[in-house]
mmCIF file of C-alpha atoms and ligand atoms in Angstrom:
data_model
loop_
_atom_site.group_PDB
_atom_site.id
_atom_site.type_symbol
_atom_site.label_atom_id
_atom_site.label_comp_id
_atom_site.label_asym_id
_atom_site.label_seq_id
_atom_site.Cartn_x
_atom_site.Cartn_y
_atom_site.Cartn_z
ATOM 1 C CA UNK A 1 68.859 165.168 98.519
ATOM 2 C CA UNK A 2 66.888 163.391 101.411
ATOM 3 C CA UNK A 3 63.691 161.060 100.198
ATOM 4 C CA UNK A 4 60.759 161.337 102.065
ATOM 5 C CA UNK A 5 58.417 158.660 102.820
ATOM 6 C CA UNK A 6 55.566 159.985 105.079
ATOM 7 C CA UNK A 7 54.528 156.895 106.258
ATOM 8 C CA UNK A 8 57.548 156.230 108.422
ATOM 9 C CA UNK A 9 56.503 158.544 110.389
ATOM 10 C CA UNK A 10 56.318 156.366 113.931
ATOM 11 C CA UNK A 11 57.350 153.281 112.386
ATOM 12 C CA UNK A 12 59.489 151.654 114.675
ATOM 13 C CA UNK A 13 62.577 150.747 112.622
ATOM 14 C CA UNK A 14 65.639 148.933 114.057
ATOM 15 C CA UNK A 15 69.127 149.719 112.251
ATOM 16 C CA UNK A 16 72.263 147.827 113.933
ATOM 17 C CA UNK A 17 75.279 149.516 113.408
ATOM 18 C CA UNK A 18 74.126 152.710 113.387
ATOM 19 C CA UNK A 19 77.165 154.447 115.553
ATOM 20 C CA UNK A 20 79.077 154.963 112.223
ATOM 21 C CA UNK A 21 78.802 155.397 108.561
ATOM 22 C CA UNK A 22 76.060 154.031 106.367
ATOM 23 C CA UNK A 23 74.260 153.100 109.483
ATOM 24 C CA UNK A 24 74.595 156.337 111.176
ATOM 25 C CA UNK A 25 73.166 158.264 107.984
ATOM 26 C CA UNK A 26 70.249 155.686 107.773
ATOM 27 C CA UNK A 27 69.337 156.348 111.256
ATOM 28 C CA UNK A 28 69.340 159.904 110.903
ATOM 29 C CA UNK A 29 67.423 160.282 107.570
ATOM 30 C CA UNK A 30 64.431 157.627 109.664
ATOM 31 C CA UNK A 31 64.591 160.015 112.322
ATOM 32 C CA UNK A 32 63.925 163.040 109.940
ATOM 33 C CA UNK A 33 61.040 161.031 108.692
ATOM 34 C CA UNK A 34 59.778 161.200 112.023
ATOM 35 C CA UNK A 35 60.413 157.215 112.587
ATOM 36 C CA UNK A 36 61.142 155.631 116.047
ATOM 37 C CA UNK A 37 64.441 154.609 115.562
ATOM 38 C CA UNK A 38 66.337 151.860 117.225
ATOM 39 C CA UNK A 39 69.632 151.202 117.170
ATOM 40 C CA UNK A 40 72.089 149.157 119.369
ATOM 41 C CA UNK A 41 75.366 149.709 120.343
ATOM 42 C CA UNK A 42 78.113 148.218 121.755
ATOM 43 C CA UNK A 43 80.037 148.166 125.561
ATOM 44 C CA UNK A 44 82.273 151.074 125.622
ATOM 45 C CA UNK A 45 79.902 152.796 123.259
ATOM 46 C CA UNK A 46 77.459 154.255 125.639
ATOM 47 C CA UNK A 47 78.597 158.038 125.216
ATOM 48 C CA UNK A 48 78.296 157.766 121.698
ATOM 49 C CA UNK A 49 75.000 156.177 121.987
ATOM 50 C CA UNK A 50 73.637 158.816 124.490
ATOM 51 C CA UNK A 51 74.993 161.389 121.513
ATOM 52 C CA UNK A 52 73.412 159.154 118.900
ATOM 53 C CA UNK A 53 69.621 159.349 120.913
ATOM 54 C CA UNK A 54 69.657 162.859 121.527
ATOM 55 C CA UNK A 55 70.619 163.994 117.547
ATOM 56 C CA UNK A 56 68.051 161.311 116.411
ATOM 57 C CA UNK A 57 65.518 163.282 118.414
ATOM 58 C CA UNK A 58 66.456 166.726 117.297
ATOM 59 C CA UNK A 59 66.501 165.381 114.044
ATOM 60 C CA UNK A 60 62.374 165.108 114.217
ATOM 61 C CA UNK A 61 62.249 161.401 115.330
ATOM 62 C CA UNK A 62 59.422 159.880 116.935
ATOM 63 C CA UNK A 63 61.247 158.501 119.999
ATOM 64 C CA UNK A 64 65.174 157.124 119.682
ATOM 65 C CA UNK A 65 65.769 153.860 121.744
ATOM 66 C CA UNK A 66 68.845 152.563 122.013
ATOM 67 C CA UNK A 67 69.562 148.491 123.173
ATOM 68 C CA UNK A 68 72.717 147.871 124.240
ATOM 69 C CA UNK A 69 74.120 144.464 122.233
ATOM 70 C CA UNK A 70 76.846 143.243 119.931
ATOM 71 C CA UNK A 71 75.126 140.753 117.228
ATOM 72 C CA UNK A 72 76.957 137.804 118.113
ATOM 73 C CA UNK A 73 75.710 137.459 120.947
ATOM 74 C CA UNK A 74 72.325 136.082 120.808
ATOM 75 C CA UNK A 75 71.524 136.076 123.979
ATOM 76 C CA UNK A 76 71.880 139.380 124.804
ATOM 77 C CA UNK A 77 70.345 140.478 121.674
ATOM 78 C CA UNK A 78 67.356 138.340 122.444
ATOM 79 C CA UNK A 79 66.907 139.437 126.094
ATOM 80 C CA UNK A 80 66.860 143.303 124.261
ATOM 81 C CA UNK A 81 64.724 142.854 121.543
ATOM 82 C CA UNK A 82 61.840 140.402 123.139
ATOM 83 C CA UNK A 83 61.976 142.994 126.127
ATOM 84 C CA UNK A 84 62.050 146.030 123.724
ATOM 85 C CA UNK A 85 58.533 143.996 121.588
ATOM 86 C CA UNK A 86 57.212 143.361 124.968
ATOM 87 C CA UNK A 87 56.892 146.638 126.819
ATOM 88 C CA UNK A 88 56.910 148.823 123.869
ATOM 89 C CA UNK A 89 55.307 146.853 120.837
ATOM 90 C CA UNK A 90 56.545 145.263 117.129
ATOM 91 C CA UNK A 91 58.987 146.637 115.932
ATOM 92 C CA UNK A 92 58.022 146.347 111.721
ATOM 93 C CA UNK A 93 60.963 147.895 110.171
ATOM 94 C CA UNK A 94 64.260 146.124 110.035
ATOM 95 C CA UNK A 95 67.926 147.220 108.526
ATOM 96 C CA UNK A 96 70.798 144.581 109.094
ATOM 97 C CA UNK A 97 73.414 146.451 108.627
ATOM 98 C CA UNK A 98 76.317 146.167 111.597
ATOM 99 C CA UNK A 99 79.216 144.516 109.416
ATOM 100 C CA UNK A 100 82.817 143.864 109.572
ATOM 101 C CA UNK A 101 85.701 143.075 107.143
ATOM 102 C CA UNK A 102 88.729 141.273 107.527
ATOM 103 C CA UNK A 103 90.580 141.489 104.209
ATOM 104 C CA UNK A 104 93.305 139.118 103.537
ATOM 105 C CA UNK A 105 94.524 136.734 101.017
ATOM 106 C CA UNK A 106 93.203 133.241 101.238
ATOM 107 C CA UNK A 107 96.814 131.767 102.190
ATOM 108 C CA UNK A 108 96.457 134.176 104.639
ATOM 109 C CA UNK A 109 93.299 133.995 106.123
ATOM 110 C CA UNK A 110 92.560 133.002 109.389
ATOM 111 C CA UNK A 111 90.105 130.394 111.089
ATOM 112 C CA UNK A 112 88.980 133.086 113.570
ATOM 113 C CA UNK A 113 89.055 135.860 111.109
ATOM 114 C CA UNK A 114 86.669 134.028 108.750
ATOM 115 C CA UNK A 115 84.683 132.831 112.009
ATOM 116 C CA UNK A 116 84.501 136.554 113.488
ATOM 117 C CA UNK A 117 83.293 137.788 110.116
ATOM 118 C CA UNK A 118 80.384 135.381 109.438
ATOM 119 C CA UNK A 119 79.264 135.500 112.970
ATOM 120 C CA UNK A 120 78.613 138.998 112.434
ATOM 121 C CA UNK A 121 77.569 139.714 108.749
ATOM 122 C CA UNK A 122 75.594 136.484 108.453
ATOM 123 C CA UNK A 123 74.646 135.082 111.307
ATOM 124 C CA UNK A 124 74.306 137.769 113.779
ATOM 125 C CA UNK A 125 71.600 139.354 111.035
ATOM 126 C CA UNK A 126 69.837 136.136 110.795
ATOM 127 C CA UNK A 127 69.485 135.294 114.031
ATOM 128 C CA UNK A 128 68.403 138.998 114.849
ATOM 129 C CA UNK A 129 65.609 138.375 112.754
ATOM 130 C CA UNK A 130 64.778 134.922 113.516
ATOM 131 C CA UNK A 131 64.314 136.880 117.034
ATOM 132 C CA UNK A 132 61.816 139.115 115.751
ATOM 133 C CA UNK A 133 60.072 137.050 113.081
ATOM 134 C CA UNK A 134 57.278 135.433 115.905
ATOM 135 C CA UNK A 135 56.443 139.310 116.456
ATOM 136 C CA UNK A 136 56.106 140.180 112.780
ATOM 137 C CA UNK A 137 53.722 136.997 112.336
ATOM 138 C CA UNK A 138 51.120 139.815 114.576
ATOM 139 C CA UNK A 139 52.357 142.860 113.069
ATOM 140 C CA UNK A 140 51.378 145.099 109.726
ATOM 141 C CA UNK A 141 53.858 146.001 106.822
ATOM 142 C CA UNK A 142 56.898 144.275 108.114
ATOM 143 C CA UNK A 143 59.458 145.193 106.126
ATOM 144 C CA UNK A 144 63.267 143.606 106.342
ATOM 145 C CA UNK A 145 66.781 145.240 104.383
ATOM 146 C CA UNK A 146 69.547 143.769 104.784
ATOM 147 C CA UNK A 147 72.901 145.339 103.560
ATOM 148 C CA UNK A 148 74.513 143.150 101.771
ATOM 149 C CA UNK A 149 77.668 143.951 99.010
ATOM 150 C CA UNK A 150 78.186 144.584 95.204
ATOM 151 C CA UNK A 151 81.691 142.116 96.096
ATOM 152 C CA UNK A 152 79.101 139.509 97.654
ATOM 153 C CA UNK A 153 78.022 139.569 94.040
ATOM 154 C CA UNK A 154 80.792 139.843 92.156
ATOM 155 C CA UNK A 155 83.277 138.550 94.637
ATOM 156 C CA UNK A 156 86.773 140.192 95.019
ATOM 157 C CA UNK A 157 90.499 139.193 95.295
ATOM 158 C CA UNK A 158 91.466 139.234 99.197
ATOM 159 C CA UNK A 159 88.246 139.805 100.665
ATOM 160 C CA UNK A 160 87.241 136.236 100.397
ATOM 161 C CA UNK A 161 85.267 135.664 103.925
ATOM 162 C CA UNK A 162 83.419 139.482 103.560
ATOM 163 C CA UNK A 163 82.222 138.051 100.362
ATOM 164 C CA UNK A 164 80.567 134.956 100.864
ATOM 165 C CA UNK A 165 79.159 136.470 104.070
ATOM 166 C CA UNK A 166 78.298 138.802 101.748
ATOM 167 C CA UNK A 167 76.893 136.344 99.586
ATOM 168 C CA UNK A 168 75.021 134.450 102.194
ATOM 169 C CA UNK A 169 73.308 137.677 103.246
ATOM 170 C CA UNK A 170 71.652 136.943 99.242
ATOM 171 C CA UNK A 171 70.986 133.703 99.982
ATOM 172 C CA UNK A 172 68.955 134.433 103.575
ATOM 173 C CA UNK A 173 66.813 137.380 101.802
ATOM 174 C CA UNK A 174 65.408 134.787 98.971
ATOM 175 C CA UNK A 175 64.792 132.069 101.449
ATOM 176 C CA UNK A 176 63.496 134.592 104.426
ATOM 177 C CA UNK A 177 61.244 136.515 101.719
ATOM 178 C CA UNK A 178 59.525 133.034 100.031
ATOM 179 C CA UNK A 179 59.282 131.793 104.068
ATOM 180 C CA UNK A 180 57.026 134.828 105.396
ATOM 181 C CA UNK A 181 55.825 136.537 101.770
ATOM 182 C CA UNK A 182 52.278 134.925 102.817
ATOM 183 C CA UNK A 183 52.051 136.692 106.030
ATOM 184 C CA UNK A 184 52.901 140.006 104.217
ATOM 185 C CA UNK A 185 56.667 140.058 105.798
ATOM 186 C CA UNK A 186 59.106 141.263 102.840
ATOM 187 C CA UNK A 187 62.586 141.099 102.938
ATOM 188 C CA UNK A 188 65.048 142.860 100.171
ATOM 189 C CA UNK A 189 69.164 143.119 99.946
ATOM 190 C CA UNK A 190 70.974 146.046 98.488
ATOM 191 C CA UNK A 191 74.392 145.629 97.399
ATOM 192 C CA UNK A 192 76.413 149.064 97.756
ATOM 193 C CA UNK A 193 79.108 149.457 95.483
ATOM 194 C CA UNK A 194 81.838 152.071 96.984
ATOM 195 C CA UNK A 195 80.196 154.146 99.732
ATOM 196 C CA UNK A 196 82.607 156.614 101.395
ATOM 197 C CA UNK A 197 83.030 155.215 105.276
ATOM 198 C CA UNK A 198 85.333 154.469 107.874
ATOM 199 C CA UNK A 199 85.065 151.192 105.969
ATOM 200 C CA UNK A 200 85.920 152.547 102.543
ATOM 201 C CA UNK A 201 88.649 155.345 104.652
ATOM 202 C CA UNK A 202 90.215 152.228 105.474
ATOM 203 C CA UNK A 203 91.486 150.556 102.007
ATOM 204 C CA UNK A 204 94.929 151.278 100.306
ATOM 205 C CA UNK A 205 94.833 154.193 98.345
ATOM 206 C CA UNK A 206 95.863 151.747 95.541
ATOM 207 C CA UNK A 207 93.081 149.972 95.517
ATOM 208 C CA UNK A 208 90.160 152.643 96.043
ATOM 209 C CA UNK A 209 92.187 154.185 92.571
ATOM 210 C CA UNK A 210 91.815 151.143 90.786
ATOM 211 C CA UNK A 211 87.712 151.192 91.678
ATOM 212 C CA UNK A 212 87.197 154.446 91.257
ATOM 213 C CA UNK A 213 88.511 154.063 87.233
ATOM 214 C CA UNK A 214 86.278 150.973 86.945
ATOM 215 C CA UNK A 215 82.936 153.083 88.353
ATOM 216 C CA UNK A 216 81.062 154.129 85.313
ATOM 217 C CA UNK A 217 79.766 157.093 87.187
ATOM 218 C CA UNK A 218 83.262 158.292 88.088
ATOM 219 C CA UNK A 219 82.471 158.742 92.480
ATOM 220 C CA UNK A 220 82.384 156.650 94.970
ATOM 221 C CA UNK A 221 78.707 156.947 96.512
ATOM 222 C CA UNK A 222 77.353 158.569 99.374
ATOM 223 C CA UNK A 223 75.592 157.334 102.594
ATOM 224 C CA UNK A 224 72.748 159.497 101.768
ATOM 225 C CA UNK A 225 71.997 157.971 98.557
ATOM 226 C CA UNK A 226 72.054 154.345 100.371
ATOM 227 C CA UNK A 227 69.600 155.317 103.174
ATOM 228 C CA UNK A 228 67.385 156.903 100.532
ATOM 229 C CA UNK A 229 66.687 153.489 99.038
ATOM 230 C CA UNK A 230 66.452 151.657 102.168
ATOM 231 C CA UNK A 231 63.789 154.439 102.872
ATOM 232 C CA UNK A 232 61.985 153.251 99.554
ATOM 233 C CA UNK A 233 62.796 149.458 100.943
ATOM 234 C CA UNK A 234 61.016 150.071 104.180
ATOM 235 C CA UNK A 235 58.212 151.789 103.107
ATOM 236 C CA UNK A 236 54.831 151.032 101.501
ATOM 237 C CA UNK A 237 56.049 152.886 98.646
ATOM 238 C CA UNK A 238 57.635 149.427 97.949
ATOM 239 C CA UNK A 239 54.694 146.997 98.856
ATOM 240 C CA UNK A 240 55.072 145.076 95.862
ATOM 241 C CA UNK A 241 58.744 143.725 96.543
ATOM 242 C CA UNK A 242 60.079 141.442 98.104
ATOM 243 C CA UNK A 243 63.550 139.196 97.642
ATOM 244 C CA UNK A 244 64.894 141.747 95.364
ATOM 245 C CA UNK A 245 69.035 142.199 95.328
ATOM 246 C CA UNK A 246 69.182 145.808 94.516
ATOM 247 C CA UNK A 247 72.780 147.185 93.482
ATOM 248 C CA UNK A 248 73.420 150.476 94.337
ATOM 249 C CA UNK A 249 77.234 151.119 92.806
ATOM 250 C CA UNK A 250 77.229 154.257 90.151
ATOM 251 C CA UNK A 251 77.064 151.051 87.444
ATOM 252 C CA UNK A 252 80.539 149.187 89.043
ATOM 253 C CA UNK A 253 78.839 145.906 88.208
ATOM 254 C CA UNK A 254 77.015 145.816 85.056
HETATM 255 P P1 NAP B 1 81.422 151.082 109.340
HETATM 256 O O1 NAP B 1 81.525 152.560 109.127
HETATM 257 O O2 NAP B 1 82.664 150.304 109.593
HETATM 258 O O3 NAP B 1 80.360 150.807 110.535
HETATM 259 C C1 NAP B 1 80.062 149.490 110.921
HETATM 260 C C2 NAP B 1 78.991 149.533 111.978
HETATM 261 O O4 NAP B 1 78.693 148.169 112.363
HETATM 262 C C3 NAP B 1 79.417 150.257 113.241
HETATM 263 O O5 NAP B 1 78.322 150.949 113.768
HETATM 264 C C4 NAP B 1 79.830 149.113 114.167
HETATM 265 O O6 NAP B 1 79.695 149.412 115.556
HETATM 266 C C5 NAP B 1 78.800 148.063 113.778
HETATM 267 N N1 NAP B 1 79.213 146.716 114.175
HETATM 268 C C6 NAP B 1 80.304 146.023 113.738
HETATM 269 N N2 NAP B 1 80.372 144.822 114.349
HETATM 270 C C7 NAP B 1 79.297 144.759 115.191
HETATM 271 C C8 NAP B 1 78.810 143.777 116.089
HETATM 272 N N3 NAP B 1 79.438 142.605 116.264
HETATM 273 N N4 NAP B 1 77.681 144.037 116.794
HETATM 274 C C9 NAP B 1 77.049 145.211 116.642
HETATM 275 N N5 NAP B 1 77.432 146.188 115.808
HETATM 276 C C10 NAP B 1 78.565 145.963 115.085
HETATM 277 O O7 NAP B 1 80.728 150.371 108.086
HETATM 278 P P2 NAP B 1 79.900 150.975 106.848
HETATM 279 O O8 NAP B 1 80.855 151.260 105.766
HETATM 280 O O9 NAP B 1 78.956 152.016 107.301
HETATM 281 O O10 NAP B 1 79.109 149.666 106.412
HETATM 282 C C11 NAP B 1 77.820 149.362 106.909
HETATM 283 C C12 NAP B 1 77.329 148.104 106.204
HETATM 284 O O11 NAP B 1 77.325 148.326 104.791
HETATM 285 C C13 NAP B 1 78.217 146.892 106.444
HETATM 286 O O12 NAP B 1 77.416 145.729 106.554
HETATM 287 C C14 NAP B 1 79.062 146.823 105.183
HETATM 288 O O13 NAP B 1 79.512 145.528 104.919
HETATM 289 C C15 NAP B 1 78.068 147.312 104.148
HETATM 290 N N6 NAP B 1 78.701 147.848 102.949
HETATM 291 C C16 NAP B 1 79.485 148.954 103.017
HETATM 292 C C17 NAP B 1 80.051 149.441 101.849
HETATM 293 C C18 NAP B 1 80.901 150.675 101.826
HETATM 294 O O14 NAP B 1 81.419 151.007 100.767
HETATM 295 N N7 NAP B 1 81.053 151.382 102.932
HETATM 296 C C19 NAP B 1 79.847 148.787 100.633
HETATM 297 C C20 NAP B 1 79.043 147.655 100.609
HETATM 298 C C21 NAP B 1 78.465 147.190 101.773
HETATM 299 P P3 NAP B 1 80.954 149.931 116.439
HETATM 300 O O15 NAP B 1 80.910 151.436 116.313
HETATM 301 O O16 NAP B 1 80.645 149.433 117.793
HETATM 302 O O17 NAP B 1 82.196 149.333 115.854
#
């Protein structure tokens, strides 16, 4: 079951990562809200963007833009989004949500693998909306999510630099939401538990066992249900909160 907040409708909302998974079901459940979704995607990706634009439309979606960056690189993600604020106006809805993990022991772990996975989880979602945050200073019911992680919570044996990028995705959403609270900017974190992905596809069969028998509700969650409370997030329906960490993991960490 789809949420509906009505006054999304033309909201211009920018979700990064939105080619795949949780992304890709946010973006379409804004569009079917009748949002004007924004999304980037990355070279190579252009077919899948064109794809992307043209579902988000049929979908019911105010307009569907997409800006063509990877988030670590700031420069090309500024020269995007001031362009994009410029000739088309603030953009007041933000999800960072583009993420990577590189899951390894910590004997194992390397330099570049941490560095490549805190560049994009962490900084590449702060400096996106350090970017934006001179626009939102002019703009009306700003409202930021950023997807953070039930393991940047509770960390997790071999996923050591996913959680404390994880973790530091917390940390930015207090300090962000006491920063700009006064000019009526909020900024919350959900932490998904298990949400059936490429991301989740990806782990040892093993391993998703073991979570699934420690899930009180018994299922690994569904995109859906994750874009249904960033819709709640990013609307006024929420006006009253801001620098929550809201789990969202059938009761994993309790
Ligand atoms: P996913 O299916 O692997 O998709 C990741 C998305 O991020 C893709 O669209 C990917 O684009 C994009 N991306 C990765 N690196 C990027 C970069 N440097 N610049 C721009 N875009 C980039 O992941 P997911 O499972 O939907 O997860 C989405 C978010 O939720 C992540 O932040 C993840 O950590 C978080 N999360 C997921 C779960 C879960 O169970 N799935 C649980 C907790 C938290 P490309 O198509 O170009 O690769």
């Amino acid at each position: 079951m789809l949420a509906t907040y009505t006054d999304l409708k033309d909201k211009k909302i920018l979700v990064t990562g939105a080619t795949r998974g949780i992304g890709r079901a946010l973006a379409e459940s804004l569009a079917s809200q009748g949002a004007h979704v924004i999304f980037n995607f990355r070279e190579g990706k252009e077919a899948q963007a064109e794809e992307l634009q043209v579902k988000l439309k049929e979908l019911g979606a105010s307009e569907a833009t997409p800006l063509k960056f990877d988030v670590t690189d700031t420069a090309a993600m500024k020269e995007a989004l001031e362009n994009f604020v410029k000739e088309v106006g603030a953009i007041t809805g933000v999800v960072n949500n583009a993420g990577i993990s590189k899951d390894t022991l910590v004997l194992r772990l390397k330099e570049d693998e941490l560095q490549q996975v805190l560049d994009t989880n962490l900084k590449g979602a702060i400096m996106l909306t350090q970017i934006l945050s001179r626009s939102f200073l002019r703009a009306e019911d700003v409202s930021i999510v950023n997807i953070s992680s039930i393991v940047g919570l509770m960390g997790n044996p071999g996923q050591i630099a996913y959680a404390a990028s994880k973790a530091g995705m917390i940390g930015f959403t207090k300090s962000y939401a006491k920063e700009l609270a006064s000019k009526n900017v909020r900024c919350n974190a959900i932490c998904p538990g298990f949400i059936a992905t490429d991301m989740t596809d990806a782990l040892d069969e093993k391993v998703k066992e073991s979570y699934l028998a420690s899930i009180p509700l018994n299922r690994f969650g569904t995109t859906d249900e994750v874009a249904n409370l960033v819709s709640f997030l990013l609307s006024k329906a929420s006006a009253y909160m801001t620098g929550n960490i809201i789990k969202i993991d059938g009761g994993l960490y309790i």
